[in-house]
XYZ file of C-alpha atoms in Angstrom:
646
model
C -0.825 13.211 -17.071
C 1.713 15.722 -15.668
C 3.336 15.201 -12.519
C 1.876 17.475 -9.722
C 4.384 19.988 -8.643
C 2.444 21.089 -5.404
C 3.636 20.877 -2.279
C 1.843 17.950 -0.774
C 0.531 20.509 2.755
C -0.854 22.239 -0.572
C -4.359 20.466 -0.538
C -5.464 21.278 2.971
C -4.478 24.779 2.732
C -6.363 25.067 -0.480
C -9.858 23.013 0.429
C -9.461 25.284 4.424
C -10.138 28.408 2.232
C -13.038 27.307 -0.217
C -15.858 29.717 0.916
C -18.360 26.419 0.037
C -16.752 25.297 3.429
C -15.650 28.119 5.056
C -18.372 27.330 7.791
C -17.467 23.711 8.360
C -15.644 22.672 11.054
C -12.439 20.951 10.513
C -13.268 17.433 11.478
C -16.242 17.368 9.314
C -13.750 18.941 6.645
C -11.268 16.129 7.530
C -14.132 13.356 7.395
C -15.049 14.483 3.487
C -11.209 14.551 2.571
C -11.405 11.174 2.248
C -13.679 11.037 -0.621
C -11.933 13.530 -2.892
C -9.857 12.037 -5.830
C -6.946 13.793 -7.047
C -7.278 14.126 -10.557
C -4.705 15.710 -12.996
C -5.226 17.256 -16.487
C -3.182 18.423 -19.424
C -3.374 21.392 -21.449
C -6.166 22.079 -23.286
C -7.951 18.644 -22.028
C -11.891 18.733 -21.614
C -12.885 18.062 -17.667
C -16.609 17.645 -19.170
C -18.734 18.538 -21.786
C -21.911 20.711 -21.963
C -24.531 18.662 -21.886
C -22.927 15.802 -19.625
C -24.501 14.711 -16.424
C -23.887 16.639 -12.976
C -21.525 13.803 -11.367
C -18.827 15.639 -9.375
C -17.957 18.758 -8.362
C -13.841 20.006 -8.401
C -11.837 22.501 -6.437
C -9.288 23.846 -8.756
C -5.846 22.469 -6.848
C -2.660 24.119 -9.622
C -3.036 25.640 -12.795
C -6.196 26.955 -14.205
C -9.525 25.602 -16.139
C -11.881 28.038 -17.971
C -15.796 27.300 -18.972
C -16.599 27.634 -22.810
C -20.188 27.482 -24.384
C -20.219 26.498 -27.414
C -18.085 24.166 -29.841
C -14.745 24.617 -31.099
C -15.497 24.070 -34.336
C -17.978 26.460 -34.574
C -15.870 28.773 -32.425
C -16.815 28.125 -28.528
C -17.012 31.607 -26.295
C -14.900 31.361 -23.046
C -16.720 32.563 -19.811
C -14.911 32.373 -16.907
C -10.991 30.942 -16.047
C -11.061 29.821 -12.200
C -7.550 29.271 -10.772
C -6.321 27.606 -7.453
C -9.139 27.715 -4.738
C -12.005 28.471 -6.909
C -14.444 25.150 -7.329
C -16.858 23.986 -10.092
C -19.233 21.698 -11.076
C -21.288 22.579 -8.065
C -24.648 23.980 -9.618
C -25.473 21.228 -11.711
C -24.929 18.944 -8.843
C -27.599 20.896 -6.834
C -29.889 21.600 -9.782
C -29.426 17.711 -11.299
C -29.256 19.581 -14.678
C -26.816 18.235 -17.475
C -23.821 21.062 -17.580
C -24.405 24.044 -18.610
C -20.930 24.409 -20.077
C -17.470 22.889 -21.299
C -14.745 23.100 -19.124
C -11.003 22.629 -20.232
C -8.182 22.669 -18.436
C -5.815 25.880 -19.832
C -2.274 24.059 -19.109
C -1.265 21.714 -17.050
C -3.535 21.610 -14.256
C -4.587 19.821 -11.199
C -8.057 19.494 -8.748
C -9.830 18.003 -6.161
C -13.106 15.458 -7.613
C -15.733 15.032 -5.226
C -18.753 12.713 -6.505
C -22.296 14.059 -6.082
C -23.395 11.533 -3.393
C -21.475 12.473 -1.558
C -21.565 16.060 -2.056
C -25.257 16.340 -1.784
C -24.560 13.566 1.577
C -22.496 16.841 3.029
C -25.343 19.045 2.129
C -27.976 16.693 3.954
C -25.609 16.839 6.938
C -24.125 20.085 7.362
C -26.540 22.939 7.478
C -23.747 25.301 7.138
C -22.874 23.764 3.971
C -26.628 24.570 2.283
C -26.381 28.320 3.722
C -22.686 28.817 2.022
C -24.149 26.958 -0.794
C -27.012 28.805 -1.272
C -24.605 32.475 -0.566
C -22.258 31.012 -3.347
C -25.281 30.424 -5.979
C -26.553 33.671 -5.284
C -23.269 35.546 -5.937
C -22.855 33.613 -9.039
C -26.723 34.245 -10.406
C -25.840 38.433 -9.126
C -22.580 37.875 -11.614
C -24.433 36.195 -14.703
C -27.192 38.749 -14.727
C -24.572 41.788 -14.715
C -22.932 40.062 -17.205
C -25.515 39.013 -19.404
C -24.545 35.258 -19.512
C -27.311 33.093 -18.794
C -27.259 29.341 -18.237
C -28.339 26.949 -21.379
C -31.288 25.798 -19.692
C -32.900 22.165 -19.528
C -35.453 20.261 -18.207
C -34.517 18.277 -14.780
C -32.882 15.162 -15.414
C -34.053 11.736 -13.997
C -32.246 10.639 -10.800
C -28.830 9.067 -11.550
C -29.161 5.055 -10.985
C -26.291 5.556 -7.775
C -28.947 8.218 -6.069
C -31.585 6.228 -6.275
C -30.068 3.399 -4.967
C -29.161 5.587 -2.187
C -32.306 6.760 -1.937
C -33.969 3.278 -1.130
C -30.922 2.226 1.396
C -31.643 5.252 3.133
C -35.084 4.495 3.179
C -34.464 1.164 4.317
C -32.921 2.844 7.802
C -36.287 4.589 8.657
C -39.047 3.329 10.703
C -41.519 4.386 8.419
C -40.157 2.222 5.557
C -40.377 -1.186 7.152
C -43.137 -3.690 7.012
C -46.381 -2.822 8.765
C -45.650 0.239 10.547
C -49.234 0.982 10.666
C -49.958 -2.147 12.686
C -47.278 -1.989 14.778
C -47.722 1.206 17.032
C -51.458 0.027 17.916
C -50.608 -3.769 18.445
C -47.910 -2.976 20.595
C -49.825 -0.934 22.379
C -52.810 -2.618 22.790
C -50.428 -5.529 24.227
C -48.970 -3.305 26.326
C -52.325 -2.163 27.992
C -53.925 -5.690 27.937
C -50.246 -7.081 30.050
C -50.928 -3.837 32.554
C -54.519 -4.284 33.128
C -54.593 -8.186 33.314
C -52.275 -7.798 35.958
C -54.151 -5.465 37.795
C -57.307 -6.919 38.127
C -55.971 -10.815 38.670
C -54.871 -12.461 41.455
C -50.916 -12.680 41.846
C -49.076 -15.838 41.933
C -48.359 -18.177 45.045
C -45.613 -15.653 47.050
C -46.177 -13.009 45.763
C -48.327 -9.551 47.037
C -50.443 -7.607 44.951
C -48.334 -4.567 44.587
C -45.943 -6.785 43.419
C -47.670 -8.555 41.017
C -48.660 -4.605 39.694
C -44.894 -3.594 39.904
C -44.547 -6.966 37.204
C -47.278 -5.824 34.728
C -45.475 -2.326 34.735
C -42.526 -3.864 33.798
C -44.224 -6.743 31.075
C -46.160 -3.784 29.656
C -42.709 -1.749 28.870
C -42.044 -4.927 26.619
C -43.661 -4.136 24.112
C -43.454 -0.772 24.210
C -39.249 -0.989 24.312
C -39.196 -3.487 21.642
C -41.077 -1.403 19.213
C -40.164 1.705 20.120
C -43.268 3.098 20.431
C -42.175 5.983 22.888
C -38.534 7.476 24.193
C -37.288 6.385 26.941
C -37.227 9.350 28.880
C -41.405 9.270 28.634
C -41.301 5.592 29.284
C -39.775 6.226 32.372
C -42.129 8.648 33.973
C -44.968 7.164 32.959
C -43.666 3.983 35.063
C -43.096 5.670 37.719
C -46.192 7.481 37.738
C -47.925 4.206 37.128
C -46.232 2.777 40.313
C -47.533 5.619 42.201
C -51.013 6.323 41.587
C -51.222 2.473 41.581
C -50.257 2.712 44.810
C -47.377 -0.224 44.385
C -44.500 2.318 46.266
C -44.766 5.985 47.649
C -43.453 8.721 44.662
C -40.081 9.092 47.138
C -39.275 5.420 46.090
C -40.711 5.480 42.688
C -38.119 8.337 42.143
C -35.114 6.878 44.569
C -33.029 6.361 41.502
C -32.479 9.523 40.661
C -30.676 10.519 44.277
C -28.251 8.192 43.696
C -24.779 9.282 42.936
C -24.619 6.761 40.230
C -27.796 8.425 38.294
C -25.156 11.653 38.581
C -22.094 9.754 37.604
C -24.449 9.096 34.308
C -25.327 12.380 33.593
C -21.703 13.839 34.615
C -19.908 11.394 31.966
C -22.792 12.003 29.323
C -22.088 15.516 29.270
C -18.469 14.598 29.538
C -18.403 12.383 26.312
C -20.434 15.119 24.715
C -17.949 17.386 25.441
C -15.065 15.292 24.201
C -16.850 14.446 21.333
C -17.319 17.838 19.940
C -13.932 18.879 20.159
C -13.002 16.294 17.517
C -10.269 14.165 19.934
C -12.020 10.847 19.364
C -11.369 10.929 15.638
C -7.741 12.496 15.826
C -7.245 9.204 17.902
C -8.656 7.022 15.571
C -7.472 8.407 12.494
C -3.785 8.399 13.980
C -3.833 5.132 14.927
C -4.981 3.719 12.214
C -3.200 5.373 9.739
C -0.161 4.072 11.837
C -0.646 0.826 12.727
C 1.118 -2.272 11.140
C 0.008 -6.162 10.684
C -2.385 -5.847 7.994
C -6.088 -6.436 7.903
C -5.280 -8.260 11.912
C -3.430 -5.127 12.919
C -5.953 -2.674 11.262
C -8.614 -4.490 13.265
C -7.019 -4.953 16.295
C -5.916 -1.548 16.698
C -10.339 -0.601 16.190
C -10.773 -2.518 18.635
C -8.560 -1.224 21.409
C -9.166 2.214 20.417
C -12.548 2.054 21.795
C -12.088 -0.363 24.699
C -9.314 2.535 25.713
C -11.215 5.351 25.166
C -14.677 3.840 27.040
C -13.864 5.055 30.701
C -13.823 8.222 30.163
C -17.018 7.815 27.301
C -19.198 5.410 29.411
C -22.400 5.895 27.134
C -21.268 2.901 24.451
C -24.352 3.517 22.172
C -22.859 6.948 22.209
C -19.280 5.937 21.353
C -20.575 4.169 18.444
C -22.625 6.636 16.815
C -20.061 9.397 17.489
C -17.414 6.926 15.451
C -19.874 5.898 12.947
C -19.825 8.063 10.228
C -16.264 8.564 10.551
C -15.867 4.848 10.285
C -16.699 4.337 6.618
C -14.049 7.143 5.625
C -11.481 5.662 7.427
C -11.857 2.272 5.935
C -12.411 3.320 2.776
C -9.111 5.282 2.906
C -7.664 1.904 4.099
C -8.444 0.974 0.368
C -11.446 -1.346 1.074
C -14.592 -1.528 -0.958
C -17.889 -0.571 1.147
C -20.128 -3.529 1.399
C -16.783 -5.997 1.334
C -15.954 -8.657 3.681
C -12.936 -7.224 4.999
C -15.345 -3.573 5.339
C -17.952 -5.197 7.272
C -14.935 -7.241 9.470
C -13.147 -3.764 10.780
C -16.724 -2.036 11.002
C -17.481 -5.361 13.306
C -14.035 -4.975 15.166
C -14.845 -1.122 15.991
C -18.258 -2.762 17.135
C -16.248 -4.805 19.743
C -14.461 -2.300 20.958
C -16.478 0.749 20.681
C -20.022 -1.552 21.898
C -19.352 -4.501 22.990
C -16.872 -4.129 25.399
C -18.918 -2.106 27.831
C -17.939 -4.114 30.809
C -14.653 -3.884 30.575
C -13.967 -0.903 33.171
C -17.425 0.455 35.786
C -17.582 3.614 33.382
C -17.288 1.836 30.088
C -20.877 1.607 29.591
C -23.811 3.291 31.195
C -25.349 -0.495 31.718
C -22.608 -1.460 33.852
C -23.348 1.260 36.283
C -26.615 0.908 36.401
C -26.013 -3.015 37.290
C -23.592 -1.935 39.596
C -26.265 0.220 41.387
C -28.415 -2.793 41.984
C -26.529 -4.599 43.143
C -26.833 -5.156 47.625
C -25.110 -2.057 49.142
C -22.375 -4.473 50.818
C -21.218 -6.061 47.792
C -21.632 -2.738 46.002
C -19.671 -0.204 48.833
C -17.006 -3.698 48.333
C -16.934 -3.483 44.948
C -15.637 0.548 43.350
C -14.302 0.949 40.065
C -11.069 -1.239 40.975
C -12.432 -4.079 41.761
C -15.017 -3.834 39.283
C -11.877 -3.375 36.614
C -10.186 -6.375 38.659
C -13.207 -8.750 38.256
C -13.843 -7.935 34.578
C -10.526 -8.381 33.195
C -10.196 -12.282 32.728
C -13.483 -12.348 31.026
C -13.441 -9.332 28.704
C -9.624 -10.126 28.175
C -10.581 -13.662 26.804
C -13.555 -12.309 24.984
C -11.968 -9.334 23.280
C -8.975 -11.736 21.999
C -11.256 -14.625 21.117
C -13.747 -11.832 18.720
C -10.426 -10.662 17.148
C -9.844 -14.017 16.315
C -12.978 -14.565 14.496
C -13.039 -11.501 12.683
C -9.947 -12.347 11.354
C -10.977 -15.058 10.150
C -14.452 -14.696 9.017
C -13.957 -11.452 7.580
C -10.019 -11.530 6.329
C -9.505 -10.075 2.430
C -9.689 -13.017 -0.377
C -6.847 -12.118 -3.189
C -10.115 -10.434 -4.835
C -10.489 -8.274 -1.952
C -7.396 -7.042 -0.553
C -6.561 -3.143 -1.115
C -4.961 -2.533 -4.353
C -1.999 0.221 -2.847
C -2.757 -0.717 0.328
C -3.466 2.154 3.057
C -3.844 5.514 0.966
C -1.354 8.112 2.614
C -1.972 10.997 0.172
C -5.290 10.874 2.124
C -4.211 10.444 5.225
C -1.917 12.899 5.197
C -4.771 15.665 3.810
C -6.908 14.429 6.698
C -4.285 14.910 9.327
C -3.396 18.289 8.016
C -7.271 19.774 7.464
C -7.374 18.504 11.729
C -4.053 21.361 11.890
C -2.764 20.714 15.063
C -4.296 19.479 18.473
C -6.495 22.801 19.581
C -7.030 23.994 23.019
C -9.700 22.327 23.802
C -8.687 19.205 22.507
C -5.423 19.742 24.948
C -7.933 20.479 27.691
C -10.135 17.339 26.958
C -7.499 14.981 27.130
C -5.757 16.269 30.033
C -9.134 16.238 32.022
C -9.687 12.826 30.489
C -6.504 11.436 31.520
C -7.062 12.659 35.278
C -10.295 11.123 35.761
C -9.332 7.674 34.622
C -6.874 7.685 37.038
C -9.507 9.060 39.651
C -10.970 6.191 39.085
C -8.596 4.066 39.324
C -7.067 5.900 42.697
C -10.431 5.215 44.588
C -8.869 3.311 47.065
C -6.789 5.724 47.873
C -8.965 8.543 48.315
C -12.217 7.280 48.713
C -13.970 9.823 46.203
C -17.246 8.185 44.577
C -16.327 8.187 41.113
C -19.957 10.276 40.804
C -18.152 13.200 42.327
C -14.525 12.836 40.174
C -17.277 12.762 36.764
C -18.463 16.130 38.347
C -15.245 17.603 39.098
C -14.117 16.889 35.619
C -17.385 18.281 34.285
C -16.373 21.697 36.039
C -12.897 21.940 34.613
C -14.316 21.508 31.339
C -16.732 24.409 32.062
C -13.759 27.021 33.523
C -12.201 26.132 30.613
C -15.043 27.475 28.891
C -16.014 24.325 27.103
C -19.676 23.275 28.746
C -22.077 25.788 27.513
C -25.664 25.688 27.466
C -25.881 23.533 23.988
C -23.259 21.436 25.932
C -25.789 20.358 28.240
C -29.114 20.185 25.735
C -26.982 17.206 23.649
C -26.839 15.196 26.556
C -29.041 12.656 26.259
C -31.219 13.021 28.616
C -33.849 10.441 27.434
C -31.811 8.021 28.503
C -30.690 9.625 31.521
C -34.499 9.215 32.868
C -34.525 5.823 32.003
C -31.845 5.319 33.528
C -32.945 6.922 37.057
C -36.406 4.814 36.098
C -34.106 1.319 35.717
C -31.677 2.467 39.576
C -35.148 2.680 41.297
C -36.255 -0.381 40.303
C -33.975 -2.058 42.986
C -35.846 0.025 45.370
C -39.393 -1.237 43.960
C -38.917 -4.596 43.735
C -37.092 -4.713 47.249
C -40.058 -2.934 48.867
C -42.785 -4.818 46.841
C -41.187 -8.493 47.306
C -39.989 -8.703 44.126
C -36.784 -9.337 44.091
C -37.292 -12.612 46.777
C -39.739 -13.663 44.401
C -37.752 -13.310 41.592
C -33.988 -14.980 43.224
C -36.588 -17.966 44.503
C -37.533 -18.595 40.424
C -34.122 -17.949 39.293
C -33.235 -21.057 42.528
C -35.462 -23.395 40.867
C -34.054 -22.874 37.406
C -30.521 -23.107 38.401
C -30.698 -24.771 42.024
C -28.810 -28.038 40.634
C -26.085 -25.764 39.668
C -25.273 -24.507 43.378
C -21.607 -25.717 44.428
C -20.689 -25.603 40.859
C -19.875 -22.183 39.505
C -18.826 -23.128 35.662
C -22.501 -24.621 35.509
C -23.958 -21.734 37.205
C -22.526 -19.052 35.256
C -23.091 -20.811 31.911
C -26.910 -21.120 33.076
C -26.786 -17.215 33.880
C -25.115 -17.090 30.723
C -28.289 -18.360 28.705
C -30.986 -16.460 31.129
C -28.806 -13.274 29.927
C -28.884 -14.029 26.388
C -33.025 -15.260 26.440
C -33.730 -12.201 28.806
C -31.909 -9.914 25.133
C -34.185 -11.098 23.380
C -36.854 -9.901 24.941
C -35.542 -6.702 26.918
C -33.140 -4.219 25.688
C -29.567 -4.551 27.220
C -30.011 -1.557 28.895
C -32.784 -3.011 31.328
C -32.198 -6.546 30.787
C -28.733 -6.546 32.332
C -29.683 -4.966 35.835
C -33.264 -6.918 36.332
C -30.846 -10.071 35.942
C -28.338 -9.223 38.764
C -31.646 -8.045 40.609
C -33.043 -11.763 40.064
C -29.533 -13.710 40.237
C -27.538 -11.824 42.827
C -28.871 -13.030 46.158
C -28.987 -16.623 44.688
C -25.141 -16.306 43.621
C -23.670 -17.257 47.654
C -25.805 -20.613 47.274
C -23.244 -21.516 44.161
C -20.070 -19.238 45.685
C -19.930 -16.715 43.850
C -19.466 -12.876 44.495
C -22.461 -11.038 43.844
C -20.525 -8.522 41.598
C -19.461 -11.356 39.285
C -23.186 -11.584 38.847
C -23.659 -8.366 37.536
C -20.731 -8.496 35.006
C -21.706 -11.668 33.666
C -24.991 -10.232 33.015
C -23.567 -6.703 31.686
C -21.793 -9.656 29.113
C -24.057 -11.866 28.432
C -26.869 -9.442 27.546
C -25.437 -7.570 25.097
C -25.516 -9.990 22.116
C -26.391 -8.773 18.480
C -28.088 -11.512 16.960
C -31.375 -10.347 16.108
C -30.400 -6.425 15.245
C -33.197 -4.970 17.653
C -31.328 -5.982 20.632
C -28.263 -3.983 21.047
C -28.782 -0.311 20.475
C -24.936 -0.269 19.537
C -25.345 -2.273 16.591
C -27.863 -0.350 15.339
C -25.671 2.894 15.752
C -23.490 1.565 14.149
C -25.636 0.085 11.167
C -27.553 3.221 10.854
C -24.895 5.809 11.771
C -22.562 3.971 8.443
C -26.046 4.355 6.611
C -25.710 0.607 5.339
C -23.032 0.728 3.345
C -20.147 -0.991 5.195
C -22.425 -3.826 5.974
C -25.724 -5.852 6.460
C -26.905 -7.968 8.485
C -26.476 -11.126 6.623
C -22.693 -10.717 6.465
C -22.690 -9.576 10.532
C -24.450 -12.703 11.570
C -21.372 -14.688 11.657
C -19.802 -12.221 14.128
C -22.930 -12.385 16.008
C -22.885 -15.760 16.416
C -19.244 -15.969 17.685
C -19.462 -13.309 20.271
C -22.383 -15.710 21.641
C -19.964 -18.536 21.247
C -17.122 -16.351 23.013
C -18.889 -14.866 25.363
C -20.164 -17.844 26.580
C -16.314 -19.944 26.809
C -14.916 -16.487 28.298
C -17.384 -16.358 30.779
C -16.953 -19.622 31.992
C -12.945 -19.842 31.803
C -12.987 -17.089 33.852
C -13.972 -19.373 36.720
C -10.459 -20.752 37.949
C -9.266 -16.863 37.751
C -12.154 -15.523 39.665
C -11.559 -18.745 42.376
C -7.854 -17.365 42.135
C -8.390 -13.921 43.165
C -10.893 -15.089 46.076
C -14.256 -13.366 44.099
C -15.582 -17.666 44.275
């Protein structure tokens, strides 16, 4: 094959001004680049034959390549010659008929190859795509018809093997496709119903009232009903609170508390935030740069993941959101690091972007939505003592040990046998075309971080000023919108299911206080761990385990907080600070074992569509955060004693 003579900016320039993607935004643009081969031809060389299977489509890069029907032997009839910028391939990839012509390359000649999964993948994905599609076919079918030149027509081919395979993985995702779905919605909800009404018509338990027993069954009927998924949890939420209210457990004012809380608006300031920042492409610039420039190997590849995300979670406090944002970027970016999808060393950096992007949502009070919530119930003394700072202060030993001790693992469960390491290594050709399709940092991108930058260190300036970090979030928010950035669609992709769940979940302190609960509650949680008062390693390892059991039962989300609600005023009988109570819990609850418990791990699983990984080969990472979170936890101890938080 010739040597390409093209300059190597060439590419970008070229794939920016195919009208098949003239209405896709660059970082989707830069997020396909990936998956194009360069492929190079010599003169008079056949790119494929009439009659051949649709499997790729090609944008013409240097030189030229003409369509022929026919057979050179017979004497073949040339069509059309399409030179730089002009693509082909692409109707037989949308029709799934064989092709309709020959193609040759005229001289030496050079293009872009991108295989039909993932060219009808873009299509799925990108509306924009099918309309400039569908504008491109149309001017073609205008041109044949003037011309006379009709396709050589054929019946619809079977699926290729590949699409069907992808076909049933992506089936596989969907709730409709697993086992039983017809018995799950009315079991669950029949169990859900039978746990509401048996506590409302029996007696409660020794020390407890009856609106507390009823404020219980609300929350054992939402078992069910969050472990199957049967309805959002925006809906979930109101109808809670509207059972708590016209059950008469708590007046509607206290029912709804949650939501007058400036931590319910520090959520829904920073969701808007990260939707903001997300949009405007920054998150993947980051990633892509620093991965494509760090050093160390398959250890520095995943390290670097890793601390990406635990960097970038202040100022993107929803983790699930982090993850799914970074999720289908993910798989380009490791395949461009040159490993297989579905590999060891594939599913080991898609684990260590899990750690950092998920799992690490303690590490700082706005690097997960669950840690403010937890911080919300927490008593308003230790909470007014304890602001993003000390939160930050508090959290470091154990999310220090627990980041380096995952690393660690990953390295070595999921480090490339000879078999498995990257034949060239990191692919820079790619890279490069990525980085230069993203053009330089835009406006808003400039905006985003700057804005970013000076609300972390809000945060961390509290004590300083003495803002609530719920009012910085807001600020920010408005800078972003005179900057013309926060728009109407801004706010409708905020999630604002979960922002009523979460007001639900911050007046839940409230209920239980008023109801009894929470005594009730702290007096079990006594019993269970009362021979552990006066010795702190023992106690947090036994919150540890309650954290870990409650997960399996109760989405991270609400598990977390109804633990610090439970453990927090029995944490002074065994020294400890009541805040240490809620990060152990924000910790400990956000395991991965059993893939219906962390709503990050299924982001990520779902958001990579499979292919990186399955479950079998993340169990062993799921085991060892357990493991790790478990030793961090309780080596934190002697550093928390240190500091004066025991």
């Amino acid at each position: 094959m010739p040597k390409s003579a093209i300059p190597e900016d060439e590419p970008a320039r070229i794939l920016a001004r195919v009208p098949l993607f003239a209405a896709v935004d660059r970082v989707t643009l830069a997020k396909l680049a990936v998956h194009f081969e360069r492929v190079r031809f010599g003169p008079g060389e056949v790119v494929f034959e009439e009659g051949d299977p649709g499997d790729a489509f090609y944008v013409v890069l240097h030189g030229a390549f003409s369509d022929y029907v026919g057979s050179p032997d017979a004497g073949d009839t040339r069509l059309a010659t399409r030179g730089p910028g002009a693509t082909f391939g692409d109707i037989a990839l949308l029709s799934n008929r064989p092709r309709s012509t020959t193609v040759r390359a005229d001289g030496a000649a050079e293009a872009l190859r991108l295989e039909r999964g993932r060219f009808l993948g873009l299509v799925a994905e990108e509306p924009a795509v099918a309309l400039a599609i569908a504008a491109t076919l149309s001017e073609r079918v205008w041109l044949a018809n003037v011309r006379g030149v009709g396709t050589v027509g054929a019946p619809p081919s079977e699926p290729l093997a590949g699409d069907r395979r992808r076909r049933r993985a992506t089936a596989d995702l969907t709730p409709e496709s697993r086992p039983g779905p017809s018995l799950a919605r009315p079991l669950g909800g029949g169990l859900a119903g039978l746990i509401l009404v048996a506590t409302w018509v029996s007696p409660p338990p020794a020390g407890l009232d009856p609106a507390g027993w009823r404020a219980l069954g609300t929350l054992g009927a939402m078992v069910p009903m969050l472990a199957l998924e049967l309805l959002p949890e925006g809906i979930l939420a109101l109808m809670t609170i509207a059972a708590w209210t016209l059950g008469g457990v708590v007046p509607g004012r206290t029912g709804l508390a949650g939501f007058a809380t400036p931590s319910w608006l520090l959520v829904v300031a920073v969701l808007a935030f990260g939707s903001v920042l997300a949009s405007t492409g920054l998150l993947y610039r980051l990633a892509l740069g620093i991965v494509g420039r760090v050093r160390g190997g398959f250890g520095g590849q995943a390290t670097a993941l890793a601390l990406t995300g635990v960097v970038l979670g202040p100022a993107v406090p929803n983790a699930t959101g982090r993850v799914a944002f970074l999720a289908p970027a993910l798989g380009e970016l490791i395949e461009a690091l040159g490993y297989a999808p579905g590999s060891r060393p594939a599913a080991g950096l898609a684990l260590a972007a899990l750690m950092g992007f998920g799992q690490m949502g303690a590490v700082f009070l706005t690097s997960s939505t669950t840690a403010v919530l937890a911080h919300a119930v927490l008593p308003a003394d230790a909470r007014a003592a304890a602001g993003w700072v000390g939160w930050a202060v508090a959290a470091a030993p154990a999310n220090a040990l627990l980041l380096t001790g995952m690393l660690v693992a990953i390295v070595w469960l999921y480090r490339p046998r000879p078999g498995e390491r990257p034949a060239g290594g990191i692919r820079p050709g790619v890279l490069a075309l990525q980085r230069a399709l993203l053009g330089r940092p835009s406006r808003a991108e400039w905006l985003c971080l700057a804005t970013g930058a000076g609300l972390v260190l809000g945060f961390a300036t509290q004590p300083l000023h003495g803002v609530d970090p719920a009012w910085l979030a807001v600020l920010a928010l408005g800078a972003l919108a005179a900057g013309g950035l926060v728009k109407a669609d801004t706010l409708r992709g905020v999630n604002w299911s979960f922002a009523l769940f979460f007001g639900m979940l911050a007046s839940l302190s409230e209920v239980l206080a008023v109801t009894g609960v929470d005594r009730w509650l702290a007096g079990l949680v006594e019993s269970a761990t009362g021979g552990l008062a006066g010795a702190p390693v023992a106690f947090v390892a036994g919150l540890a385990v309650l954290g870990v059991l409650a997960s399996l039962i109760l989405r991270w989300q609400a598990a977390a907080p109804l633990l610090t609600i439970a453990a927090a005023p029995v944490a002074a009988a065994a020294g400890l600070s009541p805040l240490l109570v809620a990060i152990v819990a924000t910790i400990a609850c956000n395991g991965f074992l059993v893939p219906y418990q962390s709503t990050t791990y299924l982001a990520l699983y779902q958001g990579t569509g499979g292919r990186l990984f399955d479950h079998r080969l993340a169990r062993p990472a799921a085991l060892a955060y357990g493991a790790a979170s478990l030793l961090a936890l309780c080596a934190s101890v002697p550093v928390w004693r240190w500091i004066g938080l025991l």
